[in-house]
Steps between C-alpha positions, in 0.01 A plus 500: 500500500141409400247744401204585718266306257728206519510510889119525503455203284742296710286546812302204631143497395318547828714778632502672167115474468443634855731775478371607152146494634594726784680759266183500279269522797676812615542654162122445436435681834701798393332521171165524680363171365358389838475630850654319807179450691396284186776250562558514860424213740172583662337198630148672536501549108642150441216320712199741477558636140673202355798689375734195511770662283615691804639174646741495215560857378627629844813282446618701202525853634830559658428870546554799257828554323750603758822382660308253719323356178859459336631329821198248501542429136873428556405258771311299252768531246760375752349274751205356305739452200767337712237266649348398162844449362649326804288287738205507259700439176285268285222521743286777369182348624650492853595850480169615376317295781722687759380826357140382506528336848667826624211716354242272658653531839530885468138519412413293811719714722366828351146377594603579858399870562824613662712319222282639209686660205342611191792405289697181575750526203779622730427212754532252222830651387607481865404132519745440223777678678429295818510165292809596319669576842425155614611343179847686497546574876880522478512744193656842601275810462614856498246748625539852372891438501489535873419158645584165383312196634391162399186455284329312774461825691402722204121501572557609853747761418245636231225487770733690738572781232127542467477554872785750482349703201143483631349291232203265563589155595190314413607409154839370596358296781232334285772414252708352771219294643397371154851414397578319831181294468591399154851421595399300814241294305727421206847479662518495879211270569590239237855522629399420852222258444550369147143587404392743234202713591507759223550371143443668168146414378470312186299786337802726537716240330247463220480879464872553467523199254201600299624866462859384448628748770855432597673174515343144548447385866813360657452498883798397704471161667613600849315837532555646836823325569824669639777514265803305591846667511384847515672759721344551843343809616710628783198655675312172538744215427253357263593408127194566311449701187143473409326210322745255333646808308865606528588872404787472279801707544 
């Protein structure tokens, strides 16, 4: 069994960096190094006081140290890591672009008054969960040891739990919208039309290459294509397991 240090160093770069940043942000908050209003997404301060850092800092606060914080961090460690080691293996720039694109979509959605959220980190994590559920739709998920369901339904099951426990739904809904938009533009639309609308910008590729982050770019040739000889989903009769990626085992 590997040590915690070995496990940490084995994590892929983007998920590791984002999870670590979230831990440091919460630790700094508890140490009194900043106040939450100073990093919250408040558009009036962004546009009229030019406090543009708020467009970034709000994505790193998952809440104070608590059970909920731990659950969200585990989501990064599981779903983000599995994405980065699976469908996005050797495609660090693509994974980073997915995170950036998701953040931009969330910022745009949060500009709508009734969808505004001062901290969008939870929504960004939920976007990872949604994309993971589409990439591994037939994986079996056990929720609290009570219910077993296919991964495809995981975001909706978590949304239902929030309804049951009376938790706010805005963060989850924003994450679902951002995740579905990304998946539609990079997988579903190319699969249907053969045209790629959303591509990783060259500057992201150059950033990853210059900083030597992760592995060299190795994009699949048939991204967005269904995998042949995969078991059929009995609920839909469609054999599809995400983008050109087959879940082993």
